[in-house]
JSON list of C-alpha atoms in Angstrom, two decimals:
[
{"chain": "A", "resi": 30, "resn": "MET", "atom": "CA", "xyz": [-0.01, -0.05, -0.07]},
{"chain": "A", "resi": 31, "resn": "ASN", "atom": "CA", "xyz": [2.69, 2.21, 1.12]},
{"chain": "A", "resi": 32, "resn": "LYS", "atom": "CA", "xyz": [4.87, 1.66, -2.47]},
{"chain": "A", "resi": 33, "resn": "ARG", "atom": "CA", "xyz": [1.53, 2.32, -4.25]},
{"chain": "A", "resi": 34, "resn": "ILE", "atom": "CA", "xyz": [1.33, 5.73, -2.38]},
{"chain": "A", "resi": 35, "resn": "ARG", "atom": "CA", "xyz": [4.61, 6.73, -2.99]},
{"chain": "A", "resi": 36, "resn": "PHE", "atom": "CA", "xyz": [4.18, 5.47, -6.66]},
{"chain": "A", "resi": 37, "resn": "PHE", "atom": "CA", "xyz": [1.18, 7.68, -7.55]},
{"chain": "A", "resi": 38, "resn": "GLY", "atom": "CA", "xyz": [3.22, 10.59, -5.28]},
{"chain": "A", "resi": 39, "resn": "SER", "atom": "CA", "xyz": [6.39, 10.46, -7.54]},
{"chain": "A", "resi": 40, "resn": "ILE", "atom": "CA", "xyz": [3.91, 10.50, -10.57]},
{"chain": "A", "resi": 41, "resn": "LEU", "atom": "CA", "xyz": [1.93, 13.56, -9.09]},
{"chain": "A", "resi": 42, "resn": "LEU", "atom": "CA", "xyz": [5.40, 15.34, -8.13]},
{"chain": "A", "resi": 43, "resn": "ALA", "atom": "CA", "xyz": [6.70, 14.72, -11.87]},
{"chain": "A", "resi": 44, "resn": "PHE", "atom": "CA", "xyz": [3.31, 15.79, -13.55]},
{"chain": "A", "resi": 45, "resn": "SER", "atom": "CA", "xyz": [3.64, 19.05, -11.34]},
{"chain": "A", "resi": 46, "resn": "VAL", "atom": "CA", "xyz": [7.38, 19.82, -12.38]},
{"chain": "A", "resi": 47, "resn": "LEU", "atom": "CA", "xyz": [6.54, 19.20, -16.06]},
{"chain": "A", "resi": 48, "resn": "LEU", "atom": "CA", "xyz": [3.65, 21.73, -15.64]},
{"chain": "A", "resi": 49, "resn": "LEU", "atom": "CA", "xyz": [5.27, 24.24, -13.94]},
{"chain": "A", "resi": 50, "resn": "CYS", "atom": "CA", "xyz": [8.24, 24.16, -16.68]},
{"chain": "A", "resi": 51, "resn": "GLU", "atom": "CA", "xyz": [5.62, 24.57, -19.31]},
{"chain": "A", "resi": 52, "resn": "ILE", "atom": "CA", "xyz": [4.01, 27.48, -17.68]},
{"chain": "A", "resi": 53, "resn": "ALA", "atom": "CA", "xyz": [7.51, 29.25, -17.36]},
{"chain": "A", "resi": 54, "resn": "SER", "atom": "CA", "xyz": [8.42, 28.10, -21.14]},
{"chain": "A", "resi": 55, "resn": "PHE", "atom": "CA", "xyz": [4.87, 29.74, -22.04]},
{"chain": "A", "resi": 56, "resn": "ALA", "atom": "CA", "xyz": [5.48, 32.89, -19.77]},
{"chain": "A", "resi": 57, "resn": "ALA", "atom": "CA", "xyz": [8.66, 33.51, -21.53]},
{"chain": "A", "resi": 58, "resn": "ASP", "atom": "CA", "xyz": [7.22, 33.12, -24.86]},
{"chain": "A", "resi": 59, "resn": "PHE", "atom": "CA", "xyz": [4.36, 35.50, -24.19]},
{"chain": "A", "resi": 60, "resn": "ASP", "atom": "CA", "xyz": [7.04, 38.42, -22.82]},
{"chain": "A", "resi": 61, "resn": "SER", "atom": "CA", "xyz": [8.92, 37.88, -26.14]},
{"chain": "A", "resi": 62, "resn": "ILE", "atom": "CA", "xyz": [6.00, 38.51, -28.19]},
{"chain": "A", "resi": 63, "resn": "LEU", "atom": "CA", "xyz": [4.75, 41.55, -25.79]},
{"chain": "A", "resi": 64, "resn": "GLN", "atom": "CA", "xyz": [8.18, 43.10, -26.33]},
{"chain": "A", "resi": 65, "resn": "LYS", "atom": "CA", "xyz": [7.83, 42.34, -29.75]},
{"chain": "A", "resi": 66, "resn": "TRP", "atom": "CA", "xyz": [4.80, 44.65, -30.36]},
{"chain": "A", "resi": 67, "resn": "SER", "atom": "CA", "xyz": [5.14, 47.19, -27.49]},
{"chain": "A", "resi": 68, "resn": "ARG", "atom": "CA", "xyz": [7.34, 50.51, -27.76]},
{"chain": "A", "resi": 69, "resn": "THR", "atom": "CA", "xyz": [8.34, 52.48, -24.77]},
{"chain": "A", "resi": 70, "resn": "TYR", "atom": "CA", "xyz": [9.11, 56.21, -24.57]},
{"chain": "A", "resi": 71, "resn": "THR", "atom": "CA", "xyz": [10.68, 57.41, -21.42]},
{"chain": "A", "resi": 72, "resn": "THR", "atom": "CA", "xyz": [11.95, 60.83, -20.63]},
{"chain": "A", "resi": 73, "resn": "ARG", "atom": "CA", "xyz": [13.46, 62.50, -17.34]},
{"chain": "A", "resi": 74, "resn": "GLY", "atom": "CA", "xyz": [12.89, 66.40, -16.45]},
{"chain": "A", "resi": 75, "resn": "GLU", "atom": "CA", "xyz": [15.59, 68.65, -14.76]},
{"chain": "A", "resi": 76, "resn": "LEU", "atom": "CA", "xyz": [13.73, 68.53, -11.66]},
{"chain": "A", "resi": 77, "resn": "GLY", "atom": "CA", "xyz": [13.27, 64.69, -11.00]},
{"chain": "A", "resi": 78, "resn": "ASP", "atom": "CA", "xyz": [10.19, 64.23, -13.18]},
{"chain": "A", "resi": 79, "resn": "GLU", "atom": "CA", "xyz": [9.75, 61.05, -15.05]},
{"chain": "A", "resi": 80, "resn": "LEU", "atom": "CA", "xyz": [7.43, 60.26, -17.89]},
{"chain": "A", "resi": 81, "resn": "THR", "atom": "CA", "xyz": [6.88, 56.33, -19.48]},
{"chain": "A", "resi": 82, "resn": "ILE", "atom": "CA", "xyz": [4.45, 55.66, -22.24]},
{"chain": "A", "resi": 83, "resn": "VAL", "atom": "CA", "xyz": [3.99, 51.92, -23.61]},
{"chain": "A", "resi": 84, "resn": "ALA", "atom": "CA", "xyz": [2.36, 51.85, -26.56]},
{"chain": "A", "resi": 85, "resn": "THR", "atom": "CA", "xyz": [1.16, 48.14, -27.63]},
{"chain": "A", "resi": 86, "resn": "TYR", "atom": "CA", "xyz": [-0.35, 47.27, -31.30]},
{"chain": "A", "resi": 87, "resn": "TYR", "atom": "CA", "xyz": [-2.72, 44.43, -31.07]},
{"chain": "A", "resi": 88, "resn": "SER", "atom": "CA", "xyz": [-1.53, 42.25, -33.65]},
{"chain": "A", "resi": 89, "resn": "ALA", "atom": "CA", "xyz": [-2.81, 38.92, -34.53]},
{"chain": "A", "resi": 90, "resn": "GLU", "atom": "CA", "xyz": [0.21, 37.06, -32.91]},
{"chain": "A", "resi": 91, "resn": "TYR", "atom": "CA", "xyz": [-0.18, 39.24, -29.75]},
{"chain": "A", "resi": 92, "resn": "ILE", "atom": "CA", "xyz": [-3.98, 38.42, -29.34]},
{"chain": "A", "resi": 93, "resn": "GLU", "atom": "CA", "xyz": [-3.31, 34.88, -29.73]},
{"chain": "A", "resi": 94, "resn": "ALA", "atom": "CA", "xyz": [-0.70, 34.87, -27.34]},
{"chain": "A", "resi": 95, "resn": "LEU", "atom": "CA", "xyz": [-3.01, 36.71, -24.86]},
{"chain": "A", "resi": 96, "resn": "VAL", "atom": "CA", "xyz": [-5.81, 34.20, -25.24]},
{"chain": "A", "resi": 97, "resn": "GLN", "atom": "CA", "xyz": [-3.62, 31.39, -24.70]},
{"chain": "A", "resi": 98, "resn": "ARG", "atom": "CA", "xyz": [-1.87, 32.82, -21.57]},
{"chain": "A", "resi": 99, "resn": "GLU", "atom": "CA", "xyz": [-5.38, 33.61, -19.91]},
{"chain": "A", "resi": 100, "resn": "ALA", "atom": "CA", "xyz": [-6.18, 30.08, -20.78]},
{"chain": "A", "resi": 101, "resn": "ASP", "atom": "CA", "xyz": [-3.27, 28.28, -19.48]},
{"chain": "A", "resi": 102, "resn": "LYS", "atom": "CA", "xyz": [-3.47, 30.44, -16.21]},
{"chain": "A", "resi": 103, "resn": "ASN", "atom": "CA", "xyz": [-6.94, 29.72, -15.40]},
{"chain": "A", "resi": 104, "resn": "LEU", "atom": "CA", "xyz": [-6.93, 26.07, -16.93]},
{"chain": "A", "resi": 105, "resn": "TRP", "atom": "CA", "xyz": [-10.26, 27.11, -19.05]},
{"chain": "A", "resi": 106, "resn": "THR", "atom": "CA", "xyz": [-12.02, 24.44, -21.41]},
{"chain": "A", "resi": 107, "resn": "GLU", "atom": "CA", "xyz": [-12.25, 25.10, -25.17]},
{"chain": "A", "resi": 108, "resn": "SER", "atom": "CA", "xyz": [-15.80, 26.96, -24.69]},
{"chain": "A", "resi": 109, "resn": "GLU", "atom": "CA", "xyz": [-14.21, 29.18, -22.23]},
{"chain": "A", "resi": 110, "resn": "VAL", "atom": "CA", "xyz": [-11.48, 30.07, -24.28]},
{"chain": "A", "resi": 111, "resn": "GLU", "atom": "CA", "xyz": [-13.56, 30.93, -27.06]},
{"chain": "A", "resi": 112, "resn": "ASN", "atom": "CA", "xyz": [-16.10, 33.12, -25.17]},
{"chain": "A", "resi": 113, "resn": "TYR", "atom": "CA", "xyz": [-12.95, 34.85, -23.90]},
{"chain": "A", "resi": 114, "resn": "LYS", "atom": "CA", "xyz": [-11.51, 35.31, -27.11]},
{"chain": "A", "resi": 115, "resn": "TYR", "atom": "CA", "xyz": [-15.02, 36.42, -28.37]},
{"chain": "A", "resi": 116, "resn": "GLU", "atom": "CA", "xyz": [-15.33, 39.19, -25.51]},
{"chain": "A", "resi": 117, "resn": "LEU", "atom": "CA", "xyz": [-11.74, 40.03, -26.51]},
{"chain": "A", "resi": 118, "resn": "LEU", "atom": "CA", "xyz": [-12.08, 40.65, -30.18]},
{"chain": "A", "resi": 119, "resn": "LYS", "atom": "CA", "xyz": [-15.43, 42.49, -29.68]},
{"chain": "A", "resi": 120, "resn": "ALA", "atom": "CA", "xyz": [-13.81, 45.03, -27.12]},
{"chain": "A", "resi": 121, "resn": "LEU", "atom": "CA", "xyz": [-11.02, 45.63, -29.58]},
{"chain": "A", "resi": 122, "resn": "GLN", "atom": "CA", "xyz": [-13.47, 45.92, -32.73]},
{"chain": "A", "resi": 123, "resn": "LEU", "atom": "CA", "xyz": [-10.95, 44.90, -35.19]},
{"chain": "A", "resi": 124, "resn": "GLU", "atom": "CA", "xyz": [-13.17, 44.77, -37.70]},
{"chain": "A", "resi": 125, "resn": "GLU", "atom": "CA", "xyz": [-13.74, 48.63, -37.65]},
{"chain": "A", "resi": 126, "resn": "TYR", "atom": "CA", "xyz": [-10.58, 49.98, -35.81]},
{"chain": "A", "resi": 127, "resn": "ILE", "atom": "CA", "xyz": [-7.00, 49.45, -35.50]},
{"chain": "A", "resi": 128, "resn": "PRO", "atom": "CA", "xyz": [-6.93, 49.41, -31.64]},
{"chain": "A", "resi": 129, "resn": "ILE", "atom": "CA", "xyz": [-3.51, 50.48, -29.67]},
{"chain": "A", "resi": 130, "resn": "MET", "atom": "CA", "xyz": [-3.12, 50.27, -25.98]},
{"chain": "A", "resi": 131, "resn": "LEU", "atom": "CA", "xyz": [-1.64, 53.55, -24.33]},
{"chain": "A", "resi": 132, "resn": "SER", "atom": "CA", "xyz": [0.14, 53.23, -20.92]},
{"chain": "A", "resi": 133, "resn": "PHE", "atom": "CA", "xyz": [1.21, 56.47, -19.29]},
{"chain": "A", "resi": 134, "resn": "ASP", "atom": "CA", "xyz": [3.26, 56.60, -16.04]},
{"chain": "A", "resi": 135, "resn": "MET", "atom": "CA", "xyz": [3.84, 60.43, -15.08]},
{"chain": "A", "resi": 136, "resn": "LYS", "atom": "CA", "xyz": [5.80, 60.86, -11.84]},
{"chain": "A", "resi": 137, "resn": "GLY", "atom": "CA", "xyz": [5.84, 64.58, -11.59]},
{"chain": "A", "resi": 138, "resn": "ALA", "atom": "CA", "xyz": [3.90, 67.78, -12.97]},
{"chain": "A", "resi": 139, "resn": "PRO", "atom": "CA", "xyz": [0.80, 66.48, -14.43]},
{"chain": "A", "resi": 140, "resn": "LEU", "atom": "CA", "xyz": [0.07, 66.02, -18.32]},
{"chain": "A", "resi": 141, "resn": "ARG", "atom": "CA", "xyz": [-2.92, 67.83, -19.70]},
{"chain": "A", "resi": 142, "resn": "MET", "atom": "CA", "xyz": [-4.08, 66.09, -22.99]},
{"chain": "A", "resi": 143, "resn": "ALA", "atom": "CA", "xyz": [-7.54, 67.25, -23.56]},
{"chain": "A", "resi": 144, "resn": "PRO", "atom": "CA", "xyz": [-8.77, 66.89, -26.11]},
{"chain": "A", "resi": 145, "resn": "PHE", "atom": "CA", "xyz": [-6.74, 63.61, -26.85]},
{"chain": "A", "resi": 146, "resn": "ASP", "atom": "CA", "xyz": [-7.92, 63.03, -30.41]},
{"chain": "A", "resi": 147, "resn": "ASN", "atom": "CA", "xyz": [-6.11, 66.05, -31.48]},
{"chain": "A", "resi": 148, "resn": "LYS", "atom": "CA", "xyz": [-2.82, 64.97, -29.59]},
{"chain": "A", "resi": 149, "resn": "ALA", "atom": "CA", "xyz": [-2.46, 61.37, -31.37]},
{"chain": "A", "resi": 150, "resn": "ILE", "atom": "CA", "xyz": [-1.91, 60.70, -35.06]},
{"chain": "A", "resi": 151, "resn": "LEU", "atom": "CA", "xyz": [-1.28, 57.09, -36.81]},
{"chain": "A", "resi": 152, "resn": "TRP", "atom": "CA", "xyz": [0.75, 57.45, -39.98]},
{"chain": "A", "resi": 153, "resn": "VAL", "atom": "CA", "xyz": [-0.17, 54.32, -42.15]},
{"chain": "A", "resi": 154, "resn": "GLY", "atom": "CA", "xyz": [1.93, 54.83, -45.28]},
{"chain": "A", "resi": 155, "resn": "GLY", "atom": "CA", "xyz": [1.15, 58.26, -46.42]},
{"chain": "A", "resi": 156, "resn": "GLN", "atom": "CA", "xyz": [-2.26, 58.44, -44.48]},
{"chain": "A", "resi": 157, "resn": "LYS", "atom": "CA", "xyz": [-2.67, 60.42, -41.28]},
{"chain": "A", "resi": 158, "resn": "LEU", "atom": "CA", "xyz": [-5.40, 58.92, -39.16]},
{"chain": "A", "resi": 159, "resn": "SER", "atom": "CA", "xyz": [-6.83, 60.71, -36.30]},
{"chain": "A", "resi": 160, "resn": "PRO", "atom": "CA", "xyz": [-8.65, 58.72, -33.51]},
{"chain": "A", "resi": 161, "resn": "ALA", "atom": "CA", "xyz": [-12.04, 57.72, -34.22]},
{"chain": "A", "resi": 162, "resn": "ASP", "atom": "CA", "xyz": [-12.56, 57.10, -30.58]},
{"chain": "A", "resi": 163, "resn": "TYR", "atom": "CA", "xyz": [-10.51, 56.63, -27.32]},
{"chain": "A", "resi": 164, "resn": "ASP", "atom": "CA", "xyz": [-10.58, 56.13, -23.65]},
{"chain": "A", "resi": 165, "resn": "LYS", "atom": "CA", "xyz": [-12.19, 59.42, -22.46]},
{"chain": "A", "resi": 166, "resn": "ARG", "atom": "CA", "xyz": [-10.02, 59.61, -19.15]},
{"chain": "A", "resi": 167, "resn": "PHE", "atom": "CA", "xyz": [-7.45, 60.62, -21.33]},
{"chain": "A", "resi": 168, "resn": "ASN", "atom": "CA", "xyz": [-8.94, 63.89, -21.51]},
{"chain": "A", "resi": 169, "resn": "PHE", "atom": "CA", "xyz": [-8.53, 64.61, -17.87]},
{"chain": "A", "resi": 170, "resn": "LYS", "atom": "CA", "xyz": [-5.50, 65.83, -15.95]},
{"chain": "A", "resi": 171, "resn": "LEU", "atom": "CA", "xyz": [-2.77, 62.77, -15.78]},
{"chain": "A", "resi": 172, "resn": "SER", "atom": "CA", "xyz": [-0.63, 62.28, -12.76]},
{"chain": "A", "resi": 173, "resn": "GLY", "atom": "CA", "xyz": [0.33, 58.71, -11.86]},
{"chain": "A", "resi": 174, "resn": "LYS", "atom": "CA", "xyz": [-0.55, 55.75, -13.96]},
{"chain": "A", "resi": 175, "resn": "ARG", "atom": "CA", "xyz": [-3.45, 55.45, -16.76]},
{"chain": "A", "resi": 176, "resn": "GLU", "atom": "CA", "xyz": [-4.09, 53.04, -19.55]},
{"chain": "A", "resi": 177, "resn": "GLY", "atom": "CA", "xyz": [-6.50, 52.88, -22.11]},
{"chain": "A", "resi": 178, "resn": "LEU", "atom": "CA", "xyz": [-7.40, 51.99, -25.61]},
{"chain": "A", "resi": 179, "resn": "VAL", "atom": "CA", "xyz": [-6.90, 54.37, -28.68]},
{"chain": "A", "resi": 180, "resn": "TYR", "atom": "CA", "xyz": [-9.01, 53.35, -31.86]},
{"chain": "A", "resi": 181, "resn": "PHE", "atom": "CA", "xyz": [-7.99, 54.34, -35.30]},
{"chain": "A", "resi": 182, "resn": "PRO", "atom": "CA", "xyz": [-10.12, 53.60, -38.44]},
{"chain": "A", "resi": 183, "resn": "ARG", "atom": "CA", "xyz": [-9.13, 50.65, -40.24]},
{"chain": "A", "resi": 184, "resn": "TYR", "atom": "CA", "xyz": [-11.12, 51.38, -43.77]},
{"chain": "A", "resi": 185, "resn": "ASP", "atom": "CA", "xyz": [-11.29, 54.50, -45.88]},
{"chain": "A", "resi": 186, "resn": "GLU", "atom": "CA", "xyz": [-14.77, 55.82, -47.25]},
{"chain": "A", "resi": 187, "resn": "SER", "atom": "CA", "xyz": [-14.70, 53.30, -50.01]},
{"chain": "A", "resi": 188, "resn": "GLY", "atom": "CA", "xyz": [-14.14, 50.28, -47.78]},
{"chain": "A", "resi": 189, "resn": "LYS", "atom": "CA", "xyz": [-10.46, 49.70, -48.74]},
{"chain": "A", "resi": 190, "resn": "SER", "atom": "CA", "xyz": [-7.96, 48.89, -45.44]},
{"chain": "A", "resi": 191, "resn": "TYR", "atom": "CA", "xyz": [-5.73, 51.62, -44.81]},
{"chain": "A", "resi": 192, "resn": "LEU", "atom": "CA", "xyz": [-3.14, 48.83, -43.95]},
{"chain": "A", "resi": 193, "resn": "GLU", "atom": "CA", "xyz": [-3.43, 47.02, -47.18]},
{"chain": "A", "resi": 194, "resn": "GLY", "atom": "CA", "xyz": [0.18, 47.16, -48.73]},
{"chain": "A", "resi": 195, "resn": "VAL", "atom": "CA", "xyz": [1.51, 48.92, -45.63]},
{"chain": "A", "resi": 196, "resn": "SER", "atom": "CA", "xyz": [4.71, 47.79, -43.89]},
{"chain": "A", "resi": 197, "resn": "THR", "atom": "CA", "xyz": [4.99, 50.28, -41.13]},
{"chain": "A", "resi": 198, "resn": "LEU", "atom": "CA", "xyz": [3.11, 52.06, -38.63]},
{"chain": "A", "resi": 199, "resn": "ARG", "atom": "CA", "xyz": [4.18, 55.32, -36.89]},
{"chain": "A", "resi": 200, "resn": "LEU", "atom": "CA", "xyz": [2.29, 56.22, -33.89]},
{"chain": "A", "resi": 201, "resn": "THR", "atom": "CA", "xyz": [2.97, 60.23, -32.77]},
{"chain": "A", "resi": 202, "resn": "ILE", "atom": "CA", "xyz": [1.78, 61.94, -29.64]},
{"chain": "A", "resi": 203, "resn": "ASP", "atom": "CA", "xyz": [2.05, 65.45, -29.16]},
{"chain": "A", "resi": 204, "resn": "GLY", "atom": "CA", "xyz": [5.01, 66.82, -27.23]},
{"chain": "A", "resi": 205, "resn": "ASN", "atom": "CA", "xyz": [2.69, 69.39, -26.01]},
{"chain": "A", "resi": 206, "resn": "ILE", "atom": "CA", "xyz": [0.81, 67.06, -23.59]},
{"chain": "A", "resi": 207, "resn": "GLY", "atom": "CA", "xyz": [3.30, 68.42, -20.89]},
{"chain": "A", "resi": 208, "resn": "PRO", "atom": "CA", "xyz": [6.28, 70.34, -19.57]},
{"chain": "A", "resi": 209, "resn": "ILE", "atom": "CA", "xyz": [8.25, 67.32, -19.48]},
{"chain": "A", "resi": 210, "resn": "THR", "atom": "CA", "xyz": [7.64, 66.69, -23.27]},
{"chain": "A", "resi": 211, "resn": "MET", "atom": "CA", "xyz": [7.62, 70.15, -24.36]},
{"chain": "A", "resi": 212, "resn": "GLY", "atom": "CA", "xyz": [9.39, 70.44, -27.76]},
{"chain": "A", "resi": 213, "resn": "LYS", "atom": "CA", "xyz": [10.19, 66.93, -27.86]},
{"chain": "A", "resi": 214, "resn": "GLN", "atom": "CA", "xyz": [8.58, 64.24, -30.45]},
{"chain": "A", "resi": 215, "resn": "ILE", "atom": "CA", "xyz": [7.36, 61.44, -29.32]},
{"chain": "A", "resi": 216, "resn": "ASP", "atom": "CA", "xyz": [6.99, 58.37, -32.08]},
{"chain": "A", "resi": 217, "resn": "PHE", "atom": "CA", "xyz": [6.39, 54.63, -32.03]},
{"chain": "A", "resi": 218, "resn": "PHE", "atom": "CA", "xyz": [7.01, 52.51, -34.77]},
{"chain": "A", "resi": 219, "resn": "TRP", "atom": "CA", "xyz": [6.00, 48.83, -35.71]},
{"chain": "A", "resi": 220, "resn": "ASP", "atom": "CA", "xyz": [6.86, 46.46, -38.65]},
{"chain": "A", "resi": 221, "resn": "VAL", "atom": "CA", "xyz": [3.32, 45.19, -39.67]},
{"chain": "A", "resi": 222, "resn": "SER", "atom": "CA", "xyz": [4.03, 43.40, -42.85]},
{"chain": "A", "resi": 223, "resn": "LYS", "atom": "CA", "xyz": [3.55, 39.95, -41.79]},
{"chain": "A", "resi": 224, "resn": "ASP", "atom": "CA", "xyz": [0.59, 40.79, -39.35]},
{"chain": "A", "resi": 225, "resn": "ASP", "atom": "CA", "xyz": [-2.55, 39.00, -40.42]},
{"chain": "A", "resi": 226, "resn": "PRO", "atom": "CA", "xyz": [-5.66, 39.84, -38.56]},
{"chain": "A", "resi": 227, "resn": "SER", "atom": "CA", "xyz": [-7.98, 37.04, -40.70]},
{"chain": "A", "resi": 228, "resn": "LYS", "atom": "CA", "xyz": [-6.34, 34.46, -38.98]},
{"chain": "A", "resi": 229, "resn": "LEU", "atom": "CA", "xyz": [-8.11, 35.77, -35.58]},
{"chain": "A", "resi": 230, "resn": "TYR", "atom": "CA", "xyz": [-11.70, 35.15, -37.18]},
{"chain": "A", "resi": 231, "resn": "GLU", "atom": "CA", "xyz": [-11.91, 31.54, -37.14]},
{"chain": "A", "resi": 232, "resn": "GLY", "atom": "CA", "xyz": [-14.11, 29.27, -34.57]},
{"chain": "A", "resi": 233, "resn": "ARG", "atom": "CA", "xyz": [-17.19, 29.92, -32.53]},
{"chain": "A", "resi": 234, "resn": "ALA", "atom": "CA", "xyz": [-15.82, 33.30, -31.63]},
{"chain": "A", "resi": 235, "resn": "ALA", "atom": "CA", "xyz": [-15.42, 34.53, -35.20]},
{"chain": "A", "resi": 236, "resn": "SER", "atom": "CA", "xyz": [-19.05, 33.18, -36.07]},
{"chain": "A", "resi": 237, "resn": "ARG", "atom": "CA", "xyz": [-20.49, 34.97, -33.22]},
{"chain": "A", "resi": 238, "resn": "LEU", "atom": "CA", "xyz": [-18.90, 38.31, -34.09]},
{"chain": "A", "resi": 239, "resn": "GLU", "atom": "CA", "xyz": [-19.79, 37.77, -37.62]},
{"chain": "A", "resi": 240, "resn": "LEU", "atom": "CA", "xyz": [-23.36, 37.41, -36.83]},
{"chain": "A", "resi": 241, "resn": "GLU", "atom": "CA", "xyz": [-23.47, 40.38, -34.68]},
{"chain": "A", "resi": 242, "resn": "ARG", "atom": "CA", "xyz": [-21.93, 42.33, -37.64]},
{"chain": "A", "resi": 243, "resn": "LEU", "atom": "CA", "xyz": [-24.52, 41.07, -39.98]},
{"chain": "A", "resi": 244, "resn": "ILE", "atom": "CA", "xyz": [-27.45, 41.74, -37.92]},
{"chain": "A", "resi": 245, "resn": "ARG", "atom": "CA", "xyz": [-25.81, 45.36, -37.42]},
{"chain": "A", "resi": 246, "resn": "ARG", "atom": "CA", "xyz": [-25.72, 45.50, -41.24]},
{"chain": "A", "resi": 247, "resn": "LEU", "atom": "CA", "xyz": [-29.27, 44.27, -42.03]},
{"chain": "A", "resi": 248, "resn": "ASN", "atom": "CA", "xyz": [-30.53, 46.68, -39.62]},
{"chain": "A", "resi": 249, "resn": "GLN", "atom": "CA", "xyz": [-28.72, 49.72, -41.29]},
{"chain": "A", "resi": 250, "resn": "LEU", "atom": "CA", "xyz": [-29.93, 48.56, -44.41]},
{"chain": "A", "resi": 251, "resn": "LYS", "atom": "CA", "xyz": [-33.71, 48.31, -43.29]},
{"chain": "A", "resi": 252, "resn": "GLU", "atom": "CA", "xyz": [-33.31, 51.91, -42.00]},
{"chain": "A", "resi": 253, "resn": "GLN", "atom": "CA", "xyz": [-31.75, 52.97, -45.49]},
{"chain": "A", "resi": 254, "resn": "LYS", "atom": "CA", "xyz": [-34.70, 51.07, -47.24]},
{"chain": "A", "resi": 255, "resn": "SER", "atom": "CA", "xyz": [-37.32, 52.89, -44.89]},
{"chain": "A", "resi": 256, "resn": "LYS", "atom": "CA", "xyz": [-36.02, 56.38, -45.69]},
{"chain": "A", "resi": 257, "resn": "LEU", "atom": "CA", "xyz": [-35.70, 55.52, -49.30]},
{"chain": "A", "resi": 258, "resn": "GLU", "atom": "CA", "xyz": [-39.40, 54.30, -49.35]},
{"chain": "A", "resi": 259, "resn": "GLU", "atom": "CA", "xyz": [-40.39, 57.76, -47.59]},
{"chain": "A", "resi": 260, "resn": "GLN", "atom": "CA", "xyz": [-38.57, 59.70, -50.30]},
{"chain": "A", "resi": 261, "resn": "ILE", "atom": "CA", "xyz": [-40.09, 57.44, -53.29]},
{"chain": "A", "resi": 262, "resn": "ALA", "atom": "CA", "xyz": [-43.53, 57.94, -51.31]},
{"chain": "A", "resi": 263, "resn": "GLY", "atom": "CA", "xyz": [-43.13, 61.98, -51.27]},
{"chain": "A", "resi": 264, "resn": "ILE", "atom": "CA", "xyz": [-42.06, 61.84, -54.94]},
{"chain": "A", "resi": 265, "resn": "GLU", "atom": "CA", "xyz": [-44.91, 59.86, -56.17]},
{"chain": "A", "resi": 266, "resn": "LYS", "atom": "CA", "xyz": [-47.23, 62.32, -54.41]},
{"chain": "A", "resi": 267, "resn": "GLU", "atom": "CA", "xyz": [-45.52, 65.08, -56.03]},
{"chain": "A", "resi": 268, "resn": "ILE", "atom": "CA", "xyz": [-45.82, 63.56, -59.37]},
{"chain": "A", "resi": 269, "resn": "ASP", "atom": "CA", "xyz": [-49.37, 63.36, -59.02]},
{"chain": "A", "resi": 270, "resn": "MET", "atom": "CA", "xyz": [-49.78, 66.59, -57.78]},
{"chain": "A", "resi": 271, "resn": "VAL", "atom": "CA", "xyz": [-48.18, 67.85, -60.94]},
{"chain": "A", "resi": 272, "resn": "GLU", "atom": "CA", "xyz": [-50.03, 65.82, -63.22]},
{"chain": "A", "resi": 273, "resn": "GLU", "atom": "CA", "xyz": [-53.39, 66.90, -61.65]},
{"chain": "A", "resi": 274, "resn": "ARG", "atom": "CA", "xyz": [-52.08, 70.26, -62.22]},
{"chain": "A", "resi": 275, "resn": "ILE", "atom": "CA", "xyz": [-51.29, 69.64, -65.72]},
{"chain": "A", "resi": 276, "resn": "GLU", "atom": "CA", "xyz": [-54.67, 68.32, -66.43]},
{"chain": "A", "resi": 277, "resn": "GLU", "atom": "CA", "xyz": [-56.52, 71.20, -65.06]},
{"chain": "A", "resi": 278, "resn": "LEU", "atom": "CA", "xyz": [-54.29, 73.66, -67.10]},
{"chain": "A", "resi": 279, "resn": "GLU", "atom": "CA", "xyz": [-54.77, 71.69, -70.05]},
{"chain": "A", "resi": 280, "resn": "LYS", "atom": "CA", "xyz": [-58.97, 71.93, -69.64]},
{"chain": "A", "resi": 281, "resn": "GLU", "atom": "CA", "xyz": [-58.69, 75.91, -69.46]}
]
């Protein structure tokens, strides 16, 4: 009996060691991927002030690694993984926007960045894009730590992706956000030539997102149809009035 207990105990110990090694290995891989898609800007003032800004581009590789990290950490089932991926992709709104996470750590005189949509520019090839949406907390005086997402448009008015054929992105933040960066240029660069967001849209999470997108589009089309029908009804009514008046005039 004791031999059997010791045998199963040794198996359990070996399994635990193997699991810890796998977790440590994946953690190292995730850190490597995070470093690949995160850019850091740090500056120091003469009076000891210090500002650190971290900008993270949500590439397909980074998102998949993020999902896998959470799955391994929480020991999720396949269904739980798909649900987390669905919620993450929904929050990032990749089907419409280019999301970038910005993290600020300001030690010293506070930053004043309002209105923030005038303080950030994403250069995509020769295109200059302003934020379509962003965390509105960036409009408030910033001292200490704060992070939030900034969304830039992914498509132009014709429906063509701004990222098509583009290999490099440059995010520029206005140096006039605070005394510590006054007169300085804050730039972050990413090589996106091998990024393929379409890889993310597979499985149940993708199907749910597509279903929601199609329902939204259907509602938009119905609304457009209703407005057009109102316009047509108005035109037909005017046609009847004009024809009636013509007949009256012809009878005179």
